[in-house]
Short mmCIF file of C-alpha atoms and ligand atoms in Angstrom, two decimals:
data_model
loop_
_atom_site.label_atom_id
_atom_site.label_comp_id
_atom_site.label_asym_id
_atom_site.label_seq_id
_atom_site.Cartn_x
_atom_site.Cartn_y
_atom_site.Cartn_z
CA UNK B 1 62.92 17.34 147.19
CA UNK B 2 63.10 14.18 144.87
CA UNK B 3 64.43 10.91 145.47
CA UNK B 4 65.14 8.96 142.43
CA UNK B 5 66.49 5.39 142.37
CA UNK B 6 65.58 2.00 140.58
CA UNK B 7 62.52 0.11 142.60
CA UNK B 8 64.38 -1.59 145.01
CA UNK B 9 66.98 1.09 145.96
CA UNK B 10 65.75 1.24 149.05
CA UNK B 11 64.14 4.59 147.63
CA UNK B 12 61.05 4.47 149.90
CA UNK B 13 62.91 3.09 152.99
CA UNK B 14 64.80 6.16 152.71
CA UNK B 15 63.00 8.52 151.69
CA UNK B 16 60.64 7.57 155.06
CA UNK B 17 63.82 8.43 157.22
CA UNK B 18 64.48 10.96 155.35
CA UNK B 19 61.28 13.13 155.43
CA UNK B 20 60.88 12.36 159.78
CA UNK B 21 64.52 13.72 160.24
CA UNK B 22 63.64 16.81 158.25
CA UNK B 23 60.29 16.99 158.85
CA UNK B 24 59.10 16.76 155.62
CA UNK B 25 55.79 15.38 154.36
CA UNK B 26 56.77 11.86 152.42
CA UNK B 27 54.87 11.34 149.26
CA UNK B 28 55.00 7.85 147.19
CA UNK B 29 53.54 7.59 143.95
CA UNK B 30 53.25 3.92 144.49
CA UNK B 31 50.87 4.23 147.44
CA UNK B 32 48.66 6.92 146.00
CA UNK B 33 48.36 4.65 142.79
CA UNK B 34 47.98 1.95 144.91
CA UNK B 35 45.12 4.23 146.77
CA UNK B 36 43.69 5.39 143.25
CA UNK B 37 43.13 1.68 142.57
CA UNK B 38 41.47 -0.23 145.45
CA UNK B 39 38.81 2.14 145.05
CA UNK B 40 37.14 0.25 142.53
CA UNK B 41 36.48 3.27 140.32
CA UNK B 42 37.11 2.74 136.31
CA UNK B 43 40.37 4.99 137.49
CA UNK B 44 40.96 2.40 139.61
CA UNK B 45 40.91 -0.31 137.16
CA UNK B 46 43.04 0.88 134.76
CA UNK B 47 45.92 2.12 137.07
CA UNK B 48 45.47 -1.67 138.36
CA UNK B 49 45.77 -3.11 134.89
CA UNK B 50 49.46 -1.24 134.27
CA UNK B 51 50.92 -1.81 137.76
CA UNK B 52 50.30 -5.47 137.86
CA UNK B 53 52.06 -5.57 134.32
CA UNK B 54 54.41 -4.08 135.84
CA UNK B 55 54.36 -1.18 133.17
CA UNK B 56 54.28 2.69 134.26
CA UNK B 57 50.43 4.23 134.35
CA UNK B 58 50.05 6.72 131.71
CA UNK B 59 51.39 10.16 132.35
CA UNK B 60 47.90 11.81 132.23
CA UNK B 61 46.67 9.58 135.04
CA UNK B 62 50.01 9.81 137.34
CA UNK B 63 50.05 13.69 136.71
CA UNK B 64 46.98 14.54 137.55
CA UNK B 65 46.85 12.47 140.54
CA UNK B 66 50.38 13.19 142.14
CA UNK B 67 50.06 17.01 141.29
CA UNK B 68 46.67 17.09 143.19
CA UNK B 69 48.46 14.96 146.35
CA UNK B 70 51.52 17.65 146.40
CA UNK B 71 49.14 20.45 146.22
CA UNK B 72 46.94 19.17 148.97
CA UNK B 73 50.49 19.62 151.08
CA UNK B 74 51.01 22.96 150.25
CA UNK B 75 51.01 23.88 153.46
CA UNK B 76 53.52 21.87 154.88
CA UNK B 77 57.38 23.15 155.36
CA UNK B 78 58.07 21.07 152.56
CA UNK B 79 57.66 17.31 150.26
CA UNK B 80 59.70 14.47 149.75
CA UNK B 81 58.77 12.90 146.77
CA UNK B 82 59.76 9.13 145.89
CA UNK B 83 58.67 7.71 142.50
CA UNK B 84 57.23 10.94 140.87
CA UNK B 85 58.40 11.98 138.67
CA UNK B 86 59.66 8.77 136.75
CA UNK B 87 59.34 10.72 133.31
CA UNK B 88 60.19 14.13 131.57
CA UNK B 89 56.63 14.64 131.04
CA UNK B 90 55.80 14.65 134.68
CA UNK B 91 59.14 16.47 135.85
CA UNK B 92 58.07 19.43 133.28
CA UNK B 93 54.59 19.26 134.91
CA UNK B 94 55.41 18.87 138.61
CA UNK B 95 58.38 22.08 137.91
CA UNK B 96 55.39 24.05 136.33
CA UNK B 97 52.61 22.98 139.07
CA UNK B 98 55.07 24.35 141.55
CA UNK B 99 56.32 27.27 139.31
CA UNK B 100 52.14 28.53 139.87
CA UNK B 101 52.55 28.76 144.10
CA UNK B 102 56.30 30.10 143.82
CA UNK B 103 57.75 27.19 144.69
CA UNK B 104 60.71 24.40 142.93
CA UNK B 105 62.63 21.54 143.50
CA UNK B 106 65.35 21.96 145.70
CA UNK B 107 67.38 19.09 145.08
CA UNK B 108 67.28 15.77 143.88
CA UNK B 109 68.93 12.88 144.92
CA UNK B 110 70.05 9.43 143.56
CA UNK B 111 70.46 6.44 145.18
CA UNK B 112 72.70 4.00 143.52
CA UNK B 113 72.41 0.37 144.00
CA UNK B 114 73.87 -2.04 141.28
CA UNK B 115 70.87 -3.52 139.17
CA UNK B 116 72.17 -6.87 140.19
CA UNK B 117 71.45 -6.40 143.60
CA UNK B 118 68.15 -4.56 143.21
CA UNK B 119 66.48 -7.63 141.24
CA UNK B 120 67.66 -10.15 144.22
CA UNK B 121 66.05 -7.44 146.72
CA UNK B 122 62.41 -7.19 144.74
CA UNK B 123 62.70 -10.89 144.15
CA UNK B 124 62.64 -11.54 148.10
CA UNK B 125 60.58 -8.69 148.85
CA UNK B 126 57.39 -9.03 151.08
CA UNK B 127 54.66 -6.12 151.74
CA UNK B 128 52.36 -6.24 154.83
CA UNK B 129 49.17 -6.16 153.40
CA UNK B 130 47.33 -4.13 156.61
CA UNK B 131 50.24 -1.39 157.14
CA UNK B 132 52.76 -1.76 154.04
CA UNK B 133 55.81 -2.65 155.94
CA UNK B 134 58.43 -4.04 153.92
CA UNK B 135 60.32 -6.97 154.74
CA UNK B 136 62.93 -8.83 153.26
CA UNK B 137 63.54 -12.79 153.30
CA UNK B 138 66.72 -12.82 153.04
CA UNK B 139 68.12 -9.65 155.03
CA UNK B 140 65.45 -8.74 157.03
CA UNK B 141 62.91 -11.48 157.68
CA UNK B 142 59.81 -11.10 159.91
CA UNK B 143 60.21 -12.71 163.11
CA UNK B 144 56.97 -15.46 162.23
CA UNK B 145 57.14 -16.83 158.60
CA UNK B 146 54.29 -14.32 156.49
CA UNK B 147 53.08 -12.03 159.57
CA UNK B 148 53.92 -8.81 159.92
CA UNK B 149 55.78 -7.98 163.26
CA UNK B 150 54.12 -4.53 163.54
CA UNK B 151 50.48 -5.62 163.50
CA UNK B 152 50.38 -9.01 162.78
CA UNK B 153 48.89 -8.17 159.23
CA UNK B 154 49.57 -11.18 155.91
CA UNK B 155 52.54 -10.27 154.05
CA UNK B 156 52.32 -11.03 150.21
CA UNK B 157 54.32 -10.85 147.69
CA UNK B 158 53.28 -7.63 145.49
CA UNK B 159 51.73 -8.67 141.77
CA UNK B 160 54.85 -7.12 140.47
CA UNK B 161 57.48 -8.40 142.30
CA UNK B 162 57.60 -11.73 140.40
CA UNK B 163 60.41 -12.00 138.21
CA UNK B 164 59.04 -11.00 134.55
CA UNK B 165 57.40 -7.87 136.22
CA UNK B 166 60.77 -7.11 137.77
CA UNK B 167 62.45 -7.69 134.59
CA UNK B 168 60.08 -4.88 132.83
CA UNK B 169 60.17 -2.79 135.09
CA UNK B 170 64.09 -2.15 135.76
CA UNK B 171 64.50 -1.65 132.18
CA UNK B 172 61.81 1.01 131.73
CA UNK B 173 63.58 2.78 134.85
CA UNK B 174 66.71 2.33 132.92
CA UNK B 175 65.30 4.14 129.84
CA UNK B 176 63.36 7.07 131.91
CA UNK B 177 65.97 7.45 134.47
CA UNK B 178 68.77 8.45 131.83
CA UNK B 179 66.36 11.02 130.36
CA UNK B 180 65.39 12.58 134.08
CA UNK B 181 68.23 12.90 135.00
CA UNK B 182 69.96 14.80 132.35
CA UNK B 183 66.56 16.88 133.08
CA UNK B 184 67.62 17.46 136.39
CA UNK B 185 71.37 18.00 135.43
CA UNK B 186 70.73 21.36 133.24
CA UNK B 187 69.56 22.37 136.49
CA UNK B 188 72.64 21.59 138.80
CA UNK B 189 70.76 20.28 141.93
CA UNK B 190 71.55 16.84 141.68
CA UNK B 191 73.47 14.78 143.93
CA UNK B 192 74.19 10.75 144.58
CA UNK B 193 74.64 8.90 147.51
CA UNK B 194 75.71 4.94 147.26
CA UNK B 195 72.51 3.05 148.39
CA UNK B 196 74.32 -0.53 148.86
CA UNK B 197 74.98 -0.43 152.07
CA UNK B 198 73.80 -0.79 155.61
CA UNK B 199 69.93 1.59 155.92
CA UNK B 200 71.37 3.68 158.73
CA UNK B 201 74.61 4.09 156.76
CA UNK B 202 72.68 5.59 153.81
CA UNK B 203 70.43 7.65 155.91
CA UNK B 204 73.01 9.41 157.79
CA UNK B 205 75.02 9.84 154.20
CA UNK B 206 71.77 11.42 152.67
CA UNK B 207 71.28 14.19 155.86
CA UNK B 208 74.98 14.67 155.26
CA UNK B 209 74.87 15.33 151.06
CA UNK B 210 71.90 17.35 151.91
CA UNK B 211 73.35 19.69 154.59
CA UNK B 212 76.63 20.26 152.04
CA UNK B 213 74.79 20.76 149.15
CA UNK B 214 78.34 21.58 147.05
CA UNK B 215 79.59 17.22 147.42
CA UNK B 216 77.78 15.44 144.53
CA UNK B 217 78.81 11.78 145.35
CA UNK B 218 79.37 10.53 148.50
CA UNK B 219 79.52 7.13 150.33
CA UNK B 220 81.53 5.56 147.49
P1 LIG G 1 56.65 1.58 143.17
O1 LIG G 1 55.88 1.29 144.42
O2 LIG G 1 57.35 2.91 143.18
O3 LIG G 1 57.56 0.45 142.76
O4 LIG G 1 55.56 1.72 142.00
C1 LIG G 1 54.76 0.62 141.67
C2 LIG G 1 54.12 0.83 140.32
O5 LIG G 1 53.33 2.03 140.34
C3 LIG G 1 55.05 1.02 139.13
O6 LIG G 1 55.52 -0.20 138.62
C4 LIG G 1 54.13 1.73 138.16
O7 LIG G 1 53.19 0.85 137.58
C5 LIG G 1 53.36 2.66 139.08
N1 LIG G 1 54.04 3.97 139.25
C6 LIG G 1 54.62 4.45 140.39
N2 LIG G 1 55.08 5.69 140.18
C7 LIG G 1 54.81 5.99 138.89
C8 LIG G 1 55.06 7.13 138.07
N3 LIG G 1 55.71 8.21 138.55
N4 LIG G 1 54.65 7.09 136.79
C9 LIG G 1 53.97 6.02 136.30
N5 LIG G 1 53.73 4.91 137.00
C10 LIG G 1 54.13 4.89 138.29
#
């Protein structure tokens, strides 16, 4: 399964409830990147150098390291995926990856959340730097100003949550998302669920699309 949404959608939040109610193994491009990179490896490096501009890391890199994270699940009853693919290139590679052990994508879903409300979210974003718990400062603050409540951990602002980082990357989603998902169209199995709204709301919306796989749109 793939969850698609701009960054901000609440795509990971989701995806997180998601993959626990159906027992699904979550995978998030933006933590194994994150992973490839704080191992100070020339990989490392140069995934850092595009996601602190804020622009996507090169297909080659993202491919090769997502495909090898999704096959190292292959025994699992089945993967969420949130973040991968963001491109044609890597939907074509991830369909033929999973093509080789008999396997596809079952469905994809959107979350949609007005772009306008997704900049105001990344731009009050903060990220527990021990456990990568997300808070918010205006909707969901942490109860002591920049500690995490879970483990006490500093919470920072990610390197591209600042507001020309933000700017780039919303309008590359815009670009690659209209070409995904007329990917994922020709092959029917995607639906939408309206992401501006309460997280429970949307969760409980998502196990519903999901269990009546013939409604396309709901929460509207
Ligand atoms: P996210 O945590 O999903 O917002 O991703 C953070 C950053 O990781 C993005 O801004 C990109 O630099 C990089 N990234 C995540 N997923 C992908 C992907 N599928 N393709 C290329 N770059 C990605």
């Amino acid at each position: 399964m793939i969850m698609l949404g701009p960054q901000g959608s609440g795509k990971g939040t989701q995806a997180l409830a998601l993959a626990v109610r159906l027992g699904l193994a979550h995978i998030a491009s933006g933590d194994v990147l994150r992973a490839a990179r704080s191992g100070g490896t020339p990989l490392g490096n140069e995934v850092r150098r595009y996601m602190d501009a804020g622009d996507l890391v090169p297909d080659e890199i993202t491919i090769r390291l997502l495909i090898d994270t999704v096959k190292a699940r292959e025994g699992t009853s089945g993967v969420l995926l949130d973040g991968f693919p963001r491109t044609v290139a890597q939907a074509e590679a991830l369909d033929e990856a999973l093509a080789q052990q008999g396997k596809r994508v079952d469905k994809v879903i959107e979350l949609l959340v007005p772009l306008d409300v997704v900049k105001q979210r990344l731009a009050s974003r903060l990220t527990c730097r021990t456990c990568g718990a997300v808070y918010n400062t205006l909707t969901n603050p942490p109860q002591v100003s920049g500690v995490c409540d879970l483990d006490a951990g500093e919470l920072y602002r990610r390197e591209d949550d600042y507001p020309e980082a933000i700017q780039k990357r919303l309008a590359i989603w815009e670009e690659q998302n209209a070409e995904l998902t007329r990917y994922y169209d020709a092959g029917g199995i995607r639906v939408q669920v309206n992401g501006d709204r309460p997280p429970a709301e949307v969760t409980e919306d998502l196990v519903a699309v999901l269990q009546d796989s013939d409604s396309p749109v709901t929460g509207r």
